[in-house]
mmCIF file of C-alpha atoms in Angstrom:
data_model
loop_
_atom_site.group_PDB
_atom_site.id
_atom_site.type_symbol
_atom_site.label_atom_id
_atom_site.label_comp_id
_atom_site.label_asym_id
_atom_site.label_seq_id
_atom_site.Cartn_x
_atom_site.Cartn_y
_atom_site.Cartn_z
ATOM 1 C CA UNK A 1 -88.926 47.544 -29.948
ATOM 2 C CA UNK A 2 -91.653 45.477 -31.776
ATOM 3 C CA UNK A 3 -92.359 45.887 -34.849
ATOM 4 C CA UNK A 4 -96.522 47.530 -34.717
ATOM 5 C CA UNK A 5 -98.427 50.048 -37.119
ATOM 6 C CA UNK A 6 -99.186 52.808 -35.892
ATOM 7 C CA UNK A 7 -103.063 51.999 -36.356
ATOM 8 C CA UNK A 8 -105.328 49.683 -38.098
ATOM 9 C CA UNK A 9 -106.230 52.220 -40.712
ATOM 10 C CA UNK A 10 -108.777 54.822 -41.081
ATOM 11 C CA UNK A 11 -113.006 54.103 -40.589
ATOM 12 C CA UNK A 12 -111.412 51.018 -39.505
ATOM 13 C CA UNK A 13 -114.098 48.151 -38.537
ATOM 14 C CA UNK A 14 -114.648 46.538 -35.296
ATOM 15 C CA UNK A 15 -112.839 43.277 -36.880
ATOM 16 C CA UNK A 16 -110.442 45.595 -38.158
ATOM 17 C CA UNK A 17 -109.735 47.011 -34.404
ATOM 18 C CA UNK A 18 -109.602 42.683 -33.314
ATOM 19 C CA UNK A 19 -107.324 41.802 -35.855
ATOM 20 C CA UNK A 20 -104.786 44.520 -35.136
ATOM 21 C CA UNK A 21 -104.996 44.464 -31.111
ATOM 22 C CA UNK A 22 -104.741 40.696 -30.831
ATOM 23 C CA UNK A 23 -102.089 41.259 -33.588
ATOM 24 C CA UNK A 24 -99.835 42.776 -30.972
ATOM 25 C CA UNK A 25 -96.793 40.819 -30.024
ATOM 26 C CA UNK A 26 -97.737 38.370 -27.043
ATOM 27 C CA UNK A 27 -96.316 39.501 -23.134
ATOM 28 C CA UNK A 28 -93.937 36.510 -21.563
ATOM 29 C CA UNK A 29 -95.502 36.849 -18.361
ATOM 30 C CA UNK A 30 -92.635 35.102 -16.834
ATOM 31 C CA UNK A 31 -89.961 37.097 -18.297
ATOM 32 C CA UNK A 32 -92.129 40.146 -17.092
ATOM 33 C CA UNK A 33 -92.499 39.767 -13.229
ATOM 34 C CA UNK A 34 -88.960 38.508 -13.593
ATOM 35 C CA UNK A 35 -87.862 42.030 -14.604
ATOM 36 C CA UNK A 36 -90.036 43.531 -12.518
ATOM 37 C CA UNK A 37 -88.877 41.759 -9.484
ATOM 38 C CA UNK A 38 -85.022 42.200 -10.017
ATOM 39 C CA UNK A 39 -85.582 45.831 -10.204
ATOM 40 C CA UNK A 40 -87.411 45.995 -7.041
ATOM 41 C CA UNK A 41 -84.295 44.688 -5.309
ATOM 42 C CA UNK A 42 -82.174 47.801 -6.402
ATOM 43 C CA UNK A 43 -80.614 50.129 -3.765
ATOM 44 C CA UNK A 44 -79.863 53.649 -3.986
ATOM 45 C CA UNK A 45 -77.543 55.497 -1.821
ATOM 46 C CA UNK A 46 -78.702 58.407 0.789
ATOM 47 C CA UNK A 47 -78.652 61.625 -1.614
ATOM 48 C CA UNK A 48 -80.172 59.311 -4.552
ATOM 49 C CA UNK A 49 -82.636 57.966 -2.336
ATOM 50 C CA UNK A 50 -83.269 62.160 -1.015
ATOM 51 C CA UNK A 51 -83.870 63.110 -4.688
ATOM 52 C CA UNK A 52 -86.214 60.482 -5.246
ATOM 53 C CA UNK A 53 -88.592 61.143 -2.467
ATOM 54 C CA UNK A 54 -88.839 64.675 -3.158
ATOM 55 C CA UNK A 55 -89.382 63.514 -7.230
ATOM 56 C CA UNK A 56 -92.079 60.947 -5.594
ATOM 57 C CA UNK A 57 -93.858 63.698 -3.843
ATOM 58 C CA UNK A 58 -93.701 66.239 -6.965
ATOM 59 C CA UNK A 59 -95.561 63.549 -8.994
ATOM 60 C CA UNK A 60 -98.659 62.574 -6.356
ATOM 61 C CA UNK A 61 -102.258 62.995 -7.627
ATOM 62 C CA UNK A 62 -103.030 63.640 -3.970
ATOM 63 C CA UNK A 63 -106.751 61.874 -3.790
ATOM 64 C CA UNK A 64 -109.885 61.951 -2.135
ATOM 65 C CA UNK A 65 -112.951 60.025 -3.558
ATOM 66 C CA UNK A 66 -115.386 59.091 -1.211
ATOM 67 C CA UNK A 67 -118.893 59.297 -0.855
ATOM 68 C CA UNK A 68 -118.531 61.025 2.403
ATOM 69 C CA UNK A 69 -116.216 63.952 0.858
ATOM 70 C CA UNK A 70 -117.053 67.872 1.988
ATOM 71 C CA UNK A 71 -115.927 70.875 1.085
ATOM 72 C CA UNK A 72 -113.966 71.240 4.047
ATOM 73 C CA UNK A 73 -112.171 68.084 3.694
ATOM 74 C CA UNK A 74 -111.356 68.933 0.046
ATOM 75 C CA UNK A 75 -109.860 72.172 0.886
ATOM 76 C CA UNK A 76 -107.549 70.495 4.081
ATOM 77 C CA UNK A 77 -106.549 68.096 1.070
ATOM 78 C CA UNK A 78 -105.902 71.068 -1.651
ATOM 79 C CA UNK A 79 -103.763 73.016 1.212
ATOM 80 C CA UNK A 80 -101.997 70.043 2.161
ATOM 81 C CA UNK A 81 -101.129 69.557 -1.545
ATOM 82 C CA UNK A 82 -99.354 73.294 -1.719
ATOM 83 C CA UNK A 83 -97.958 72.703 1.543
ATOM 84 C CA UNK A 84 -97.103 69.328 2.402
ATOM 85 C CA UNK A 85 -94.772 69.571 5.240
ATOM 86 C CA UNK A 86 -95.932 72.775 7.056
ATOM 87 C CA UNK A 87 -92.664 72.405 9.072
ATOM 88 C CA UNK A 88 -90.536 72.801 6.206
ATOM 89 C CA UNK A 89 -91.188 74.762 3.725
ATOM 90 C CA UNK A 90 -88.899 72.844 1.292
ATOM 91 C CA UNK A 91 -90.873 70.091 0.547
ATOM 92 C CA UNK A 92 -91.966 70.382 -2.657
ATOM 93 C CA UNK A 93 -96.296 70.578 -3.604
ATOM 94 C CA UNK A 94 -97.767 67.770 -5.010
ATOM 95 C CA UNK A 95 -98.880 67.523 -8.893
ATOM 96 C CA UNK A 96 -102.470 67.438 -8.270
ATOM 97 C CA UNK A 97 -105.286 67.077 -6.082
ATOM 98 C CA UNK A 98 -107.905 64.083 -7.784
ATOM 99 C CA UNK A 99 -111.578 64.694 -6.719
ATOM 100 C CA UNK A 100 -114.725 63.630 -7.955
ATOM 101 C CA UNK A 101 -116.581 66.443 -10.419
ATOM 102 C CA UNK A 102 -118.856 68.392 -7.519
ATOM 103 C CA UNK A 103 -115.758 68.830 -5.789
ATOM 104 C CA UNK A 104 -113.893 70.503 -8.944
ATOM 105 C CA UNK A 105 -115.167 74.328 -8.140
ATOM 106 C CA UNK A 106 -114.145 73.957 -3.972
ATOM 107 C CA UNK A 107 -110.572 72.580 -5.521
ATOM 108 C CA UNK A 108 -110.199 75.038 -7.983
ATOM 109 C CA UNK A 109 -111.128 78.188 -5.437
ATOM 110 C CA UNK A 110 -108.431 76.575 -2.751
ATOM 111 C CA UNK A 111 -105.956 76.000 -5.288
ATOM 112 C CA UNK A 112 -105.593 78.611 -8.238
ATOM 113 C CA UNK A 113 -102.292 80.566 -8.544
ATOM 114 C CA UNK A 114 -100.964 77.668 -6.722
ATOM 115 C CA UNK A 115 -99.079 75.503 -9.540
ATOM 116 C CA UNK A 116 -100.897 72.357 -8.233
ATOM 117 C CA UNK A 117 -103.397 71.160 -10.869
ATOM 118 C CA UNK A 118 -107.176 70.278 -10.505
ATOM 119 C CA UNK A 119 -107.716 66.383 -11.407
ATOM 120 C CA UNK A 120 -111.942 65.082 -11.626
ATOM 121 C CA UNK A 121 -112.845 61.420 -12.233
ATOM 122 C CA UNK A 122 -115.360 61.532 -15.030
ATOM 123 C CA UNK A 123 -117.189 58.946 -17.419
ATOM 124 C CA UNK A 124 -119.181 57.023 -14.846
ATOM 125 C CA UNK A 125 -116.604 56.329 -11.958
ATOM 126 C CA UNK A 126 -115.367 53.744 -10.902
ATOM 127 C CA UNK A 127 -117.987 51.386 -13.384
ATOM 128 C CA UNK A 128 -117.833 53.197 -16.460
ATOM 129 C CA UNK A 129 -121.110 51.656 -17.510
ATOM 130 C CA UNK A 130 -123.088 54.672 -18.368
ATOM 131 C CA UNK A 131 -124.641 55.869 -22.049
ATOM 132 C CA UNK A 132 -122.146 57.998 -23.688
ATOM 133 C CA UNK A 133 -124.012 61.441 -23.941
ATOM 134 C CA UNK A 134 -123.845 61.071 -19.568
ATOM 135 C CA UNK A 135 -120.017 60.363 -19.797
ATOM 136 C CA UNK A 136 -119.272 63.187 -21.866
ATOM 137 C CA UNK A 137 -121.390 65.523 -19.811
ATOM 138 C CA UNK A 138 -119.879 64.465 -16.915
ATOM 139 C CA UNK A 139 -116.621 65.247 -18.673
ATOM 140 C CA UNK A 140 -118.021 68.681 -19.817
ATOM 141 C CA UNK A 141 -118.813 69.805 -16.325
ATOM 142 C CA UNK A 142 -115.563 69.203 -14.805
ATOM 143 C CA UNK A 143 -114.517 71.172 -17.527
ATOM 144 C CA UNK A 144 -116.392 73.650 -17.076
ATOM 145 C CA UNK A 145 -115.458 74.165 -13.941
ATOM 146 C CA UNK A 146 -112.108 74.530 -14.014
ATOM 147 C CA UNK A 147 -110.415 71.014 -13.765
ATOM 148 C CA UNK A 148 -106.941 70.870 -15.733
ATOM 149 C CA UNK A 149 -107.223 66.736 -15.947
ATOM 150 C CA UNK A 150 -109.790 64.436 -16.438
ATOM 151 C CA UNK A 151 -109.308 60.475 -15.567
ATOM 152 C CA UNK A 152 -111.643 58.509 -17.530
ATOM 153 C CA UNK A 153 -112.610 54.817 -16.899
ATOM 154 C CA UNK A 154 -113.147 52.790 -19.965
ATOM 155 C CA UNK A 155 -116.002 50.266 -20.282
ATOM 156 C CA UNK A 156 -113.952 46.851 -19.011
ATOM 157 C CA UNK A 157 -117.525 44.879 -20.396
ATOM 158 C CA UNK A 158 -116.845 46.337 -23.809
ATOM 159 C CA UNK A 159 -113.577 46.094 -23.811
ATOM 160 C CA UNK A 160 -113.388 41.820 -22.861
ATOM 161 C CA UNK A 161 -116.181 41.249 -24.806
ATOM 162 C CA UNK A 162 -114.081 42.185 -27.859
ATOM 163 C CA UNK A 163 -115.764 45.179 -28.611
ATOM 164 C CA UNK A 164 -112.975 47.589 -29.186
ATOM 165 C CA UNK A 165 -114.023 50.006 -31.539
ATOM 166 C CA UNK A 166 -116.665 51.392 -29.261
ATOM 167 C CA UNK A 167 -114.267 51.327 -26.455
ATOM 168 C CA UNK A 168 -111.497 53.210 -29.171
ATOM 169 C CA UNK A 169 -115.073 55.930 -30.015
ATOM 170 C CA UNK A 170 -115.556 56.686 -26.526
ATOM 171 C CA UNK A 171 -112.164 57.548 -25.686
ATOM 172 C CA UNK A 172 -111.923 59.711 -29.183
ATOM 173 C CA UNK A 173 -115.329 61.466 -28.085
ATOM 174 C CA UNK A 174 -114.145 62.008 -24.427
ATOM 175 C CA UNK A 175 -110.716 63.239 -25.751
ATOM 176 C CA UNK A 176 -112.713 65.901 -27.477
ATOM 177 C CA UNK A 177 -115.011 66.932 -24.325
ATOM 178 C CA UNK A 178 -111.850 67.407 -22.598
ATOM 179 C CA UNK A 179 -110.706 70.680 -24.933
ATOM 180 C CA UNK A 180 -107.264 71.933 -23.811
ATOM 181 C CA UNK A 181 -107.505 69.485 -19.837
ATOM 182 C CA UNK A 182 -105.383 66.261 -20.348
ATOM 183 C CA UNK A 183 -106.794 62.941 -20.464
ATOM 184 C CA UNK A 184 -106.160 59.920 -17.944
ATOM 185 C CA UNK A 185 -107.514 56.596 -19.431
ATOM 186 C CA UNK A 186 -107.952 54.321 -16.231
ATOM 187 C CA UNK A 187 -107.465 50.733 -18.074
ATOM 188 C CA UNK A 188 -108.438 49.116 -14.548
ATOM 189 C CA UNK A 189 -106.053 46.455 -14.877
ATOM 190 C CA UNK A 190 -107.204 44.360 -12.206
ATOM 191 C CA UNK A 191 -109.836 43.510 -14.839
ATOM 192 C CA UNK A 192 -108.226 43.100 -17.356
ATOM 193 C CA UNK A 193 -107.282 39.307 -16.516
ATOM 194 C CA UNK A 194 -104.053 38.797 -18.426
ATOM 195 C CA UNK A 195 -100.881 41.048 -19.548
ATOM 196 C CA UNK A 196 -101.439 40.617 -23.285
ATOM 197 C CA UNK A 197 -105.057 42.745 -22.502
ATOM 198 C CA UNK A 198 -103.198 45.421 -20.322
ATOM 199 C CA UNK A 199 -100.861 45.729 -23.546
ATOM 200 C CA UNK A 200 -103.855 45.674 -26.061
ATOM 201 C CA UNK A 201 -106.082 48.534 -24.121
ATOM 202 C CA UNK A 202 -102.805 50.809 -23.436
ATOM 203 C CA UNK A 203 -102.401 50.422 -27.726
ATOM 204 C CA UNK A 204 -105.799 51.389 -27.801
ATOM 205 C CA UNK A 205 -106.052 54.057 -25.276
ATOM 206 C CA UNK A 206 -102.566 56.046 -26.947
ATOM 207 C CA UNK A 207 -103.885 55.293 -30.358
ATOM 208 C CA UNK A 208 -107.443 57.249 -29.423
ATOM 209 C CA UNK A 209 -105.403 59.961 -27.817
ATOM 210 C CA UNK A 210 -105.120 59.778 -24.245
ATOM 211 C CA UNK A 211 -102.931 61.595 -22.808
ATOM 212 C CA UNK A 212 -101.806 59.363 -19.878
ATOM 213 C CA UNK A 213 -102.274 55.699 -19.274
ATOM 214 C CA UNK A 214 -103.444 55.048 -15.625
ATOM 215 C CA UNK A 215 -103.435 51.190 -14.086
ATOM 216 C CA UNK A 216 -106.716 51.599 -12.026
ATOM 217 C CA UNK A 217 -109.201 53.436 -10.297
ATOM 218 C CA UNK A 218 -108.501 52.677 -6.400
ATOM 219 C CA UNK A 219 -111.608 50.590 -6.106
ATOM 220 C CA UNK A 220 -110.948 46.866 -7.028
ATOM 221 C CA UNK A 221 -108.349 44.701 -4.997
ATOM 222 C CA UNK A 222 -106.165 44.423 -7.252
ATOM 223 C CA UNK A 223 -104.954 47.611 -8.351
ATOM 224 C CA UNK A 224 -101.593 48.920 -9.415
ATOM 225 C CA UNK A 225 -98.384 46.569 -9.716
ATOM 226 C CA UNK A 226 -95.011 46.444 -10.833
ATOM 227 C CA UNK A 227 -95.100 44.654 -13.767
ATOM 228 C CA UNK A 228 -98.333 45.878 -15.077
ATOM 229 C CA UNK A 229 -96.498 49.417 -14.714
ATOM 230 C CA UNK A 230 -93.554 48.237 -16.153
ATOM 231 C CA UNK A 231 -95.851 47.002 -18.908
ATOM 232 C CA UNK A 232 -97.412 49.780 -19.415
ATOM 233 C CA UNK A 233 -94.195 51.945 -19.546
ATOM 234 C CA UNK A 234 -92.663 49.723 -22.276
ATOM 235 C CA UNK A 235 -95.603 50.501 -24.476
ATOM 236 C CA UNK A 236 -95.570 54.068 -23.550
ATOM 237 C CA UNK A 237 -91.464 54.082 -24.835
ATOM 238 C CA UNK A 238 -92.381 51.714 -27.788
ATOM 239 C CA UNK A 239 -95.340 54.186 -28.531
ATOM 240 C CA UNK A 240 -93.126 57.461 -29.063
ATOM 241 C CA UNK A 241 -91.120 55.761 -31.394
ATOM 242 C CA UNK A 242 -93.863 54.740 -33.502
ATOM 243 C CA UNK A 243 -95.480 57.683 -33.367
ATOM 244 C CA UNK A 244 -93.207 59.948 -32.525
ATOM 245 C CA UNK A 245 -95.899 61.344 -29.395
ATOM 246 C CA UNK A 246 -94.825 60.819 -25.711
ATOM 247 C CA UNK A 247 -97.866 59.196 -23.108
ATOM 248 C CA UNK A 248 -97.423 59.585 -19.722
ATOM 249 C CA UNK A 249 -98.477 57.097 -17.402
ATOM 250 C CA UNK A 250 -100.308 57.011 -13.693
ATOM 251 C CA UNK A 251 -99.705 54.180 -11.227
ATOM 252 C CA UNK A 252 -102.868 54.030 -8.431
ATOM 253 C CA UNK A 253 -104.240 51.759 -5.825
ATOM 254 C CA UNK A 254 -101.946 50.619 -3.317
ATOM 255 C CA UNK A 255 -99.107 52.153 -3.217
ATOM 256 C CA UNK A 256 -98.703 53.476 0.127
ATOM 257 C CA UNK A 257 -94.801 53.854 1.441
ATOM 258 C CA UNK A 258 -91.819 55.475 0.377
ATOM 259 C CA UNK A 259 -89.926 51.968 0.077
ATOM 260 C CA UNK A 260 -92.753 51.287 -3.026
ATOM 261 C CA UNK A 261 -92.706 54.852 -4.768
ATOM 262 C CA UNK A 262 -89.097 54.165 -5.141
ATOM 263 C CA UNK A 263 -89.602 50.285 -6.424
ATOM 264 C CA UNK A 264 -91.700 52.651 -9.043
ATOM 265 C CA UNK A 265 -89.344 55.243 -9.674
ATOM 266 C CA UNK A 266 -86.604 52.349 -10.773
ATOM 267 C CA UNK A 267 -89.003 50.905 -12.889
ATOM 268 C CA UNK A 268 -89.769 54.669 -14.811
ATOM 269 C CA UNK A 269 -86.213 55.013 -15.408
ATOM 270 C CA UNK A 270 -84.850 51.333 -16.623
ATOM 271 C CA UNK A 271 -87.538 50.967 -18.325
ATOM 272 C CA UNK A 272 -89.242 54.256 -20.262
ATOM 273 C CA UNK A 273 -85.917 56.197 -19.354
ATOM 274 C CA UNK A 274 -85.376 59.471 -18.082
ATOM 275 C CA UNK A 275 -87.695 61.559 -19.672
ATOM 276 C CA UNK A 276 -90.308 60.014 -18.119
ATOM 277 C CA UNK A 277 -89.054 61.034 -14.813
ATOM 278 C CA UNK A 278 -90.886 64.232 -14.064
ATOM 279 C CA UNK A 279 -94.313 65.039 -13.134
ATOM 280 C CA UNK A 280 -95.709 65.574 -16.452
ATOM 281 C CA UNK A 281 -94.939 62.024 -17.696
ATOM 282 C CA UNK A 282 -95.331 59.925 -14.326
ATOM 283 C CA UNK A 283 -97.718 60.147 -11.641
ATOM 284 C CA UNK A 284 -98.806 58.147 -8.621
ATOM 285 C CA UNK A 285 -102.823 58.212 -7.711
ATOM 286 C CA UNK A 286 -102.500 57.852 -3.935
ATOM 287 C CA UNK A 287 -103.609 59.491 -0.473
ATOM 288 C CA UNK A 288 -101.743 57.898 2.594
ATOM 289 C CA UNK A 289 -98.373 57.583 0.284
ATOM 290 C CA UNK A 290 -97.482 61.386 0.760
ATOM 291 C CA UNK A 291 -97.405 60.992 4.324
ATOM 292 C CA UNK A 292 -95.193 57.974 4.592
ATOM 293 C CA UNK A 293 -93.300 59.879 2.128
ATOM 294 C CA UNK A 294 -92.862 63.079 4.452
ATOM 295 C CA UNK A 295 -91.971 61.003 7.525
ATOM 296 C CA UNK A 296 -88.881 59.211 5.103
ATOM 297 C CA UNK A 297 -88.233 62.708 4.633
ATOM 298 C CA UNK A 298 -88.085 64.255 7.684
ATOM 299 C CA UNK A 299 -85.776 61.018 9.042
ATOM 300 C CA UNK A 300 -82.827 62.025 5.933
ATOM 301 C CA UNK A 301 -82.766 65.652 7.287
ATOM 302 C CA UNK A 302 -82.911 64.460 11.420
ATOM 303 C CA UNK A 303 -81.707 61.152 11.286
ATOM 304 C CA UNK A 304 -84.858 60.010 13.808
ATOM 305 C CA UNK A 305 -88.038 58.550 12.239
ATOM 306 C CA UNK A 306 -91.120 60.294 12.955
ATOM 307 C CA UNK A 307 -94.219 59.217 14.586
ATOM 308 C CA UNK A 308 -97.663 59.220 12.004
ATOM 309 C CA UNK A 309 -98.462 62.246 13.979
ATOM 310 C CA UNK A 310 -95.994 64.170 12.321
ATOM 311 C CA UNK A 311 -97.747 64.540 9.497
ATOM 312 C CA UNK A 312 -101.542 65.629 8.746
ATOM 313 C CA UNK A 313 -104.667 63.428 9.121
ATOM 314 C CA UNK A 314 -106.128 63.424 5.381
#
């Protein structure tokens, strides 16, 4: 693990906040995708490869953000997330279901006593370029109306601009609108532009108290990856030990079959190790990967791969 203080100090200044981030030790971007693309070649045998679907499924932010969403189409989501196989009732529910913050009251209704939590998008999504007082209300009301999680988006302008100790305040502020719901800090990676930035805004997303790390919001091309994740998992791991506080982290965009989610689920575990292997540390932000996940499923317990209409039409 590299040797980093835990923060630049107290009150510290926006050079302060430069010196320290850019202080962090440098990502062989090589040596990364190297890693990350000898673990994707792992195999796991047929009961591993069982357990791991199932874990896959347990840790999907099922999601629906689109202009276009309804109530009704928020409450087919929420009851496939309790249910996701209605032909088998052992499938397990999902972790979530991730709507925007008018949706939060029609989720909350379809899903309480259910286990599966409520997840809004707040601060200006996808942009995050919005004053702060209309961030943290934004946060406030999904709040307010029941959401359990809140995924930020930071302000990418702010942050490559070099202006980190606003980026570090907002976080801090929206940490505090959030009260007892956990905070996602979408770093929107794609943006980002190198590795050594994805390092230096998951440093200063931890350090302002997120509670998860998430690689994007969905919207951009380029959205989540293996070695950003794997990235972002080592500074997760390297982050407890500093600070003695485990982060969990959200992969999103993308990731669409069961064949990936396991790529993913290698990475957690060589990487961040197995305590990051459960829902509450790990999450995927996706909508079409539960059903490929389902149909993988379904072929384990029949042997015979199952047509897309197997499963429900989000």
């Amino acid at each position: 693990m590299p040797d980093i203080a835990l923060t630049p100090g107290p009150g510290a200044t926006g050079a302060a906040w430069r010196s320290y981030l850019h202080g962090l030790p440098g990502v062989d971007a090589v040596g990364l995708e190297a890693r990350a693309a000898a673990l994707a070649t792992r195999s796991i045998k047929t009961s591993a490869k069982a357990f791991a679907i199932d874990l896959a499924i347990s840790m999907i932010d099922l999601t629906t953000l689109e202009g276009a969403d309804t109530p009704g189409k928020v409450r087919s989501l929420c009851a496939k997330a309790m249910h996701p196989d209605a032909s088998d009732g052992s499938a397990p529910k999902v972790a979530a279901v991730c709507v925007y913050p008018d949706m939060v009251p029609t989720a909350v209704a379809a899903l309480r006593g259910s286990g599966v939590g409520v997840a809004s998008v707040a601060t200006a999504f996808p942009s995050g370029r919005a004053p702060l007082e209309a961030k943290l209300l934004d946060t406030r009301s999904a709040v307010a109306a029941g959401a359990s999680e809140i995924d930020m988006v930071i302000d990418r302008g702010a942050f490559l601009a070099g202006d980190y100790l606003k980026v570090f305040e907002e976080i801090v502020a929206v940490r505090e609108a959030c009260g007892d719901a956990h905070l996602k800090v979408i770093l929107e990676t794609g943006e980002l532009a190198t590795y050594d930035n994805v390092r230096r805004a998951s440093w200063l997303a931890m350090l302002a108290g997120a509670d998860f790390i998430k690689t994007s919001t969905g919207k951009v091309p380029s959205a989540a990856t293996l070695p950003v994740t794997l990235l972002m998992l080592e500074a997760v791991r390297d982050f407890l030990v500093v600070s003695g506080r485990q982060v969990g982290v959200k992969a999103a965009g993308g990731i669409r079959s069961s064949k990936d989610a396991v790529r993913y689920l290698v990475v957690v575990n060589e990487t961040a190790g197995e305590a990051w292997l459960d829902p509450g540390w790990f999450r995927f932000g996706a909508s079409s990967l539960l059903n490929d996940l389902l149909m993988q499923r379904r072929k384990l317990v029949s042997g015979v791969y199952a047509g897309p209409d197997y499963v429900a039409v989000d």
